[in-house]
mmCIF file of C-alpha atoms in Angstrom:
data_model
loop_
_atom_site.group_PDB
_atom_site.id
_atom_site.type_symbol
_atom_site.label_atom_id
_atom_site.label_comp_id
_atom_site.label_asym_id
_atom_site.label_seq_id
_atom_site.Cartn_x
_atom_site.Cartn_y
_atom_site.Cartn_z
ATOM 1 C CA MET A 1 -0.015 -0.203 0.004
ATOM 2 C CA ASN A 2 1.164 3.535 -0.836
ATOM 3 C CA ASN A 3 -0.252 5.966 1.786
ATOM 4 C CA LEU A 4 -0.706 9.705 1.707
ATOM 5 C CA VAL A 5 -0.502 11.042 5.282
ATOM 6 C CA ILE A 6 -1.912 14.484 5.356
ATOM 7 C CA GLY A 7 -0.784 15.911 8.876
ATOM 8 C CA SER A 8 2.502 13.596 9.048
ATOM 9 C CA GLU A 9 4.424 15.755 11.233
ATOM 10 C CA GLY A 10 1.905 16.058 14.101
ATOM 11 C CA PHE A 11 2.412 14.334 17.411
ATOM 12 C CA ILE A 12 0.396 11.684 16.367
ATOM 13 C CA GLY A 13 1.173 11.742 12.677
ATOM 14 C CA LYS A 14 4.805 10.979 13.212
ATOM 15 C CA CYS A 15 4.072 7.999 15.105
ATOM 16 C CA PHE A 16 1.667 6.811 12.687
ATOM 17 C CA CYS A 17 3.902 7.042 9.880
ATOM 18 C CA THR A 18 6.327 5.075 11.596
ATOM 19 C CA TYR A 19 3.601 2.446 12.270
ATOM 20 C CA LEU A 20 2.641 2.330 8.646
ATOM 21 C CA GLU A 21 6.306 1.700 7.584
ATOM 22 C CA ASP A 22 6.732 -0.932 10.306
ATOM 23 C CA GLN A 23 3.752 -2.979 8.512
ATOM 24 C CA GLY A 24 5.679 -2.815 5.302
ATOM 25 C CA GLU A 25 3.755 -0.008 3.772
ATOM 26 C CA GLN A 26 4.900 2.979 1.824
ATOM 27 C CA VAL A 27 4.334 6.430 3.238
ATOM 28 C CA VAL A 28 4.137 9.701 1.371
ATOM 29 C CA PRO A 29 4.344 12.422 4.191
ATOM 30 C CA PHE A 30 2.569 15.873 3.715
ATOM 31 C CA ASP A 31 2.471 18.367 6.356
ATOM 32 C CA ILE A 32 2.870 22.282 6.186
ATOM 33 C CA LYS A 33 5.686 21.878 8.900
ATOM 34 C CA ARG A 34 7.747 20.504 5.937
ATOM 35 C CA GLY A 35 7.266 23.596 3.728
ATOM 36 C CA SER A 36 4.692 26.070 2.517
ATOM 37 C CA ASN A 37 4.293 23.879 -0.621
ATOM 38 C CA GLU A 38 2.554 21.266 1.620
ATOM 39 C CA ASP A 39 -0.114 23.537 2.933
ATOM 40 C CA ALA A 40 -3.127 21.349 2.756
ATOM 41 C CA ARG A 41 -5.513 24.282 2.682
ATOM 42 C CA THR A 42 -4.243 25.328 -0.746
ATOM 43 C CA ALA A 43 -2.181 22.642 -2.253
ATOM 44 C CA LYS A 44 -2.682 20.397 -5.142
ATOM 45 C CA LEU A 45 -2.516 16.730 -3.831
ATOM 46 C CA ASP A 46 -0.642 14.237 -6.241
ATOM 47 C CA LEU A 47 -2.891 11.364 -5.739
ATOM 48 C CA THR A 48 -1.977 9.440 -8.747
ATOM 49 C CA ASP A 49 -0.032 6.579 -7.334
ATOM 50 C CA ILE A 50 -1.673 6.729 -3.818
ATOM 51 C CA ASP A 51 -3.739 3.833 -2.661
ATOM 52 C CA ARG A 52 -5.079 5.177 0.659
ATOM 53 C CA VAL A 53 -5.236 8.730 2.200
ATOM 54 C CA TYR A 54 -5.078 9.452 6.068
ATOM 55 C CA PHE A 55 -6.687 13.075 6.716
ATOM 56 C CA LEU A 56 -4.970 14.076 10.088
ATOM 57 C CA ALA A 57 -4.223 17.516 9.505
ATOM 58 C CA TRP A 58 -6.285 20.199 11.661
ATOM 59 C CA ASP A 59 -5.846 23.347 13.583
ATOM 60 C CA VAL A 60 -5.729 21.491 17.125
ATOM 61 C CA GLY A 61 -4.143 21.240 20.495
ATOM 62 C CA GLY A 62 -5.073 20.490 24.066
ATOM 63 C CA ALA A 63 -8.088 21.847 25.923
ATOM 64 C CA LYS A 64 -6.317 25.088 26.901
ATOM 65 C CA TYR A 65 -6.001 25.898 23.227
ATOM 66 C CA LEU A 66 -9.277 24.396 21.751
ATOM 67 C CA TYR A 67 -11.453 26.347 24.311
ATOM 68 C CA LYS A 68 -9.204 29.596 24.102
ATOM 69 C CA GLU A 69 -11.957 32.288 23.140
ATOM 70 C CA ASP A 70 -9.643 34.430 20.840
ATOM 71 C CA ALA A 71 -8.504 31.335 18.887
ATOM 72 C CA GLN A 72 -12.124 30.198 17.710
ATOM 73 C CA LEU A 73 -12.242 32.405 14.556
ATOM 74 C CA GLY A 74 -8.658 31.375 13.611
ATOM 75 C CA GLN A 75 -9.645 27.795 13.925
ATOM 76 C CA LEU A 76 -12.786 28.203 12.073
ATOM 77 C CA ASP A 77 -11.029 29.668 9.087
ATOM 78 C CA TRP A 78 -8.280 27.218 8.868
ATOM 79 C CA ASN A 79 -10.361 24.123 9.253
ATOM 80 C CA ILE A 80 -13.067 25.118 6.912
ATOM 81 C CA THR A 81 -10.473 26.023 4.222
ATOM 82 C CA LEU A 82 -8.552 22.871 4.909
ATOM 83 C CA MET A 83 -11.637 20.507 4.511
ATOM 84 C CA GLN A 84 -12.788 22.565 1.222
ATOM 85 C CA ASN A 85 -9.501 21.825 -0.460
ATOM 86 C CA VAL A 86 -8.795 18.196 0.677
ATOM 87 C CA MET A 87 -12.282 16.888 0.489
ATOM 88 C CA ASN A 88 -12.875 18.276 -3.066
ATOM 89 C CA GLN A 89 -9.812 16.534 -4.208
ATOM 90 C CA LEU A 90 -10.791 13.431 -2.458
ATOM 91 C CA GLN A 91 -14.017 13.519 -4.069
ATOM 92 C CA GLU A 92 -12.493 13.737 -7.549
ATOM 93 C CA SER A 93 -9.877 10.927 -6.993
ATOM 94 C CA LYS A 94 -12.307 8.564 -5.370
ATOM 95 C CA LYS A 95 -9.392 7.197 -3.343
ATOM 96 C CA PRO A 96 -10.295 5.386 -0.055
ATOM 97 C CA PHE A 97 -9.591 7.615 2.831
ATOM 98 C CA LEU A 98 -9.946 7.868 6.676
ATOM 99 C CA PHE A 99 -10.930 11.207 8.232
ATOM 100 C CA ILE A 100 -9.838 11.539 12.014
ATOM 101 C CA SER A 101 -12.760 13.046 13.847
ATOM 102 C CA SER A 102 -13.083 13.435 17.600
ATOM 103 C CA GLN A 103 -15.513 12.627 20.391
ATOM 104 C CA LEU A 104 -15.962 16.315 20.584
ATOM 105 C CA ALA A 105 -17.918 16.020 17.379
ATOM 106 C CA GLU A 106 -20.911 15.620 19.703
ATOM 107 C CA GLU A 107 -20.487 18.949 21.235
ATOM 108 C CA TYR A 108 -20.872 22.429 19.746
ATOM 109 C CA ASP A 109 -19.374 24.687 22.334
ATOM 110 C CA THR A 110 -16.115 25.015 20.348
ATOM 111 C CA VAL A 111 -15.252 25.437 16.760
ATOM 112 C CA TYR A 112 -13.193 22.394 17.007
ATOM 113 C CA GLY A 113 -16.011 20.127 17.636
ATOM 114 C CA VAL A 114 -18.489 21.771 15.208
ATOM 115 C CA THR A 115 -15.825 21.429 12.194
ATOM 116 C CA LYS A 116 -15.157 17.945 13.324
ATOM 117 C CA ARG A 117 -18.902 17.144 12.837
ATOM 118 C CA LEU A 118 -18.944 18.706 9.558
ATOM 119 C CA GLY A 119 -15.784 16.613 8.487
ATOM 120 C CA GLU A 120 -17.811 13.459 9.550
ATOM 121 C CA ILE A 121 -20.761 14.521 7.319
ATOM 122 C CA TRP A 122 -18.443 15.306 4.234
ATOM 123 C CA THR A 123 -16.704 11.988 4.780
ATOM 124 C CA ARG A 124 -20.015 10.083 4.720
ATOM 125 C CA LEU A 125 -21.069 11.835 1.501
ATOM 126 C CA LEU A 126 -17.991 10.831 -0.061
ATOM 127 C CA ASP A 127 -18.258 7.212 1.152
ATOM 128 C CA GLY A 128 -15.091 7.621 3.222
ATOM 129 C CA VAL A 129 -14.257 6.236 6.605
ATOM 130 C CA PHE A 130 -13.966 8.096 9.824
ATOM 131 C CA ILE A 131 -13.245 7.541 13.523
ATOM 132 C CA ARG A 132 -13.777 9.610 16.725
ATOM 133 C CA GLN A 133 -10.455 9.943 18.424
ATOM 134 C CA TRP A 134 -10.552 10.338 22.055
ATOM 135 C CA ASN A 135 -7.556 11.776 24.120
ATOM 136 C CA VAL A 136 -4.258 10.378 22.846
ATOM 137 C CA TYR A 137 -1.146 10.139 24.944
ATOM 138 C CA GLY A 138 2.343 8.722 24.656
ATOM 139 C CA PRO A 139 4.493 11.088 22.512
ATOM 140 C CA LEU A 140 6.227 13.707 24.529
ATOM 141 C CA GLU A 141 5.190 17.216 23.100
ATOM 142 C CA GLU A 142 7.102 20.544 23.248
ATOM 143 C CA ASN A 143 5.198 22.447 26.257
ATOM 144 C CA THR A 144 3.099 24.946 24.471
ATOM 145 C CA ILE A 145 -0.367 26.429 24.311
ATOM 146 C CA ARG A 146 -1.236 23.497 22.069
ATOM 147 C CA SER A 147 0.212 20.683 24.112
ATOM 148 C CA HIS A 148 -1.936 18.140 25.887
ATOM 149 C CA VAL A 149 -2.558 17.487 29.518
ATOM 150 C CA VAL A 150 -0.575 14.222 29.983
ATOM 151 C CA SER A 151 2.576 15.473 28.211
ATOM 152 C CA ASP A 152 2.286 18.835 30.405
ATOM 153 C CA PHE A 153 2.058 16.688 33.514
ATOM 154 C CA VAL A 154 5.225 14.532 32.727
ATOM 155 C CA HIS A 155 7.030 17.575 31.543
ATOM 156 C CA GLN A 156 6.542 19.459 34.819
ATOM 157 C CA ALA A 157 6.844 16.343 36.952
ATOM 158 C CA ILE A 158 10.458 15.787 35.477
ATOM 159 C CA THR A 159 11.712 19.219 34.863
ATOM 160 C CA GLU A 160 10.272 20.861 38.061
ATOM 161 C CA GLY A 161 9.476 18.361 40.615
ATOM 162 C CA GLU A 162 5.677 19.648 40.609
ATOM 163 C CA ILE A 163 2.565 18.952 38.741
ATOM 164 C CA ARG A 164 0.643 22.153 38.721
ATOM 165 C CA MET A 165 -2.974 21.556 37.806
ATOM 166 C CA LEU A 166 -5.267 23.949 36.027
ATOM 167 C CA THR A 167 -8.382 22.243 37.854
ATOM 168 C CA THR A 168 -9.112 20.315 40.818
ATOM 169 C CA GLY A 169 -8.604 17.264 38.773
ATOM 170 C CA GLU A 170 -12.096 15.572 39.608
ATOM 171 C CA GLU A 171 -13.180 15.733 35.973
ATOM 172 C CA LYS A 172 -12.988 12.403 34.207
ATOM 173 C CA ARG A 173 -11.488 11.488 30.742
ATOM 174 C CA GLN A 174 -10.857 8.642 28.624
ATOM 175 C CA PHE A 175 -7.123 8.244 27.488
ATOM 176 C CA ILE A 176 -5.710 6.033 24.735
ATOM 177 C CA HIS A 177 -2.146 5.213 24.128
ATOM 178 C CA ILE A 178 -0.419 6.058 20.606
ATOM 179 C CA ASP A 179 0.281 2.457 19.817
ATOM 180 C CA ASP A 180 -3.284 1.370 20.221
ATOM 181 C CA VAL A 181 -4.534 4.438 18.156
ATOM 182 C CA CYS A 182 -2.069 3.646 15.272
ATOM 183 C CA LYS A 183 -3.238 0.049 15.081
ATOM 184 C CA ALA A 184 -7.055 1.228 15.177
ATOM 185 C CA TRP A 185 -6.707 3.684 12.447
ATOM 186 C CA HIS A 186 -5.153 1.156 10.092
ATOM 187 C CA THR A 187 -7.700 -1.404 11.111
ATOM 188 C CA ALA A 188 -10.602 1.092 10.410
ATOM 189 C CA LEU A 189 -9.548 1.825 6.887
ATOM 190 C CA GLU A 190 -8.764 -1.775 6.061
ATOM 191 C CA GLN A 191 -12.183 -2.786 7.126
ATOM 192 C CA ASN A 192 -13.864 0.148 5.336
ATOM 193 C CA LEU A 193 -15.938 0.897 8.368
ATOM 194 C CA LYS A 194 -19.167 2.813 7.928
ATOM 195 C CA GLY A 195 -20.881 4.693 10.685
ATOM 196 C CA LYS A 196 -19.510 6.116 13.981
ATOM 197 C CA HIS A 197 -16.761 4.262 15.876
ATOM 198 C CA ASP A 198 -14.658 5.330 18.763
ATOM 199 C CA VAL A 199 -10.918 5.007 19.366
ATOM 200 C CA THR A 200 -10.653 5.137 23.168
ATOM 201 C CA SER A 201 -9.729 2.896 26.186
ATOM 202 C CA PHE A 202 -13.508 2.729 27.042
ATOM 203 C CA GLU A 203 -12.499 3.462 30.677
ATOM 204 C CA TRP A 204 -13.060 6.664 32.663
ATOM 205 C CA ILE A 205 -10.269 8.048 34.744
ATOM 206 C CA ARG A 206 -9.998 11.304 36.765
ATOM 207 C CA VAL A 207 -7.327 13.760 35.673
ATOM 208 C CA ARG A 208 -6.210 13.796 39.264
ATOM 209 C CA ASP A 209 -5.524 10.149 39.068
ATOM 210 C CA ILE A 210 -3.298 10.717 36.075
ATOM 211 C CA ALA A 211 -1.271 13.271 38.028
ATOM 212 C CA ASP A 212 -1.000 10.923 40.898
ATOM 213 C CA ILE A 213 0.233 7.984 38.808
ATOM 214 C CA ILE A 214 3.025 10.210 37.174
ATOM 215 C CA ALA A 215 3.856 11.638 40.736
ATOM 216 C CA SER A 216 4.375 8.084 42.001
ATOM 217 C CA HIS A 217 6.962 7.372 39.301
ATOM 218 C CA THR A 218 8.758 10.731 39.718
ATOM 219 C CA GLY A 219 8.412 11.741 43.266
ATOM 220 C CA ALA A 220 6.775 14.927 41.980
ATOM 221 C CA THR A 221 4.200 16.969 44.174
ATOM 222 C CA VAL A 222 0.853 17.452 42.866
ATOM 223 C CA ILE A 223 -0.630 20.928 43.272
ATOM 224 C CA PRO A 224 -4.344 20.785 42.377
ATOM 225 C CA GLY A 225 -5.978 24.025 40.938
ATOM 226 C CA THR A 226 -9.281 25.539 42.059
ATOM 227 C CA LYS A 227 -11.103 25.663 38.860
ATOM 228 C CA VAL A 228 -13.875 22.844 38.640
ATOM 229 C CA GLY A 229 -13.446 20.991 35.318
ATOM 230 C CA SER A 230 -16.311 19.097 33.560
ATOM 231 C CA THR A 231 -16.525 15.494 32.512
ATOM 232 C CA PRO A 232 -17.937 15.340 28.944
ATOM 233 C CA LEU A 233 -21.198 13.375 28.478
ATOM 234 C CA THR A 234 -20.177 12.015 25.006
ATOM 235 C CA PRO A 235 -21.586 8.663 24.229
ATOM 236 C CA ILE A 236 -19.627 5.688 22.802
ATOM 237 C CA SER A 237 -21.011 5.206 19.250
ATOM 238 C CA GLY A 238 -19.398 2.057 18.284
ATOM 239 C CA LYS A 239 -16.353 -0.174 18.456
ATOM 240 C CA ILE A 240 -13.889 -1.200 15.768
ATOM 241 C CA ARG A 241 -14.332 -4.914 14.966
ATOM 242 C CA ASN A 242 -11.265 -6.942 15.811
ATOM 243 C CA TRP A 243 -9.625 -4.248 17.754
ATOM 244 C CA ASN A 244 -9.159 -3.528 21.388
ATOM 245 C CA PRO A 245 -6.695 -1.371 23.319
ATOM 246 C CA THR A 246 -3.784 -3.339 24.779
ATOM 247 C CA VAL A 247 -1.660 -0.571 26.673
ATOM 248 C CA THR A 248 -2.686 0.040 30.245
ATOM 249 C CA ILE A 249 -2.575 3.661 31.391
ATOM 250 C CA GLU A 250 0.026 2.638 34.028
ATOM 251 C CA ASP A 251 2.255 1.008 31.508
ATOM 252 C CA GLY A 252 1.767 3.912 28.898
ATOM 253 C CA LEU A 253 2.662 6.796 31.621
ATOM 254 C CA LYS A 254 5.858 4.654 32.755
ATOM 255 C CA ARG A 255 6.895 4.579 29.268
ATOM 256 C CA MET A 256 6.519 8.365 28.902
ATOM 257 C CA ILE A 257 8.214 9.142 31.955
ATOM 258 C CA ASP A 258 11.283 6.838 31.205
ATOM 259 C CA GLU A 259 11.380 8.728 27.785
ATOM 260 C CA ALA A 260 11.328 12.016 29.431
ATOM 261 C CA LYS A 261 13.881 11.175 32.059
ATOM 262 C CA GLU A 262 16.328 10.088 29.323
ATOM 263 C CA MET A 263 15.516 13.271 27.212
ATOM 264 C CA TYR A 264 16.425 15.486 30.354
ATOM 265 C CA LYS A 265 19.094 13.234 31.536
ATOM 266 C CA LYS A 266 17.526 12.857 34.975
#
């Protein structure tokens, strides 16, 4: 298989490209981070020799970015323009493709959720495949406004000896390790799934518990915030046939911590 991965340089995209190569498949990377000629909002995609397309690219980040009030209009413009360009070319080519949606597609309080929902509808109209991705962890990210909570906690624990939470941590989330994510995406497109399917651990855990596990392996002090977070009431829509998550939260977090310790030589 020759796979075009749009969004190949993201924190999930890099791992997914490696996964495909490990399966003996070919990867054509495509990402604006590689150069302005790979801006998927405007670029003409060469789909001639492509067997499958994975549509990962999006204006995205952790909750502190997705819910940022002054970032909403920028996200809206970016994601709508991106979809128009990519989806129209996928329609013309009729290539099999997987669109990466989100559990937040059920919610309408952010541009991110609304545009992901639109992407699902567009995918269905083009007879493509989409999955709803829940909270991914595993790769270490640069600590920025776009980084995600698990990576932020590990970074703080290793570099500062403290985990400063933005909330009390009582809110619950479902997390899924990158290794399980990569296999799920590949399986979903191979099966040519139709309808809604979730890629998640299917297990709820408090954000405070995540911090406590990281602290237990690093000796860091957990400092809860005062803001009360919310637990999304997103329903589970469907499970991918012949796929189940295999990496436990304890094991996945330990891997991240070991990688971070090596990175920072601590």
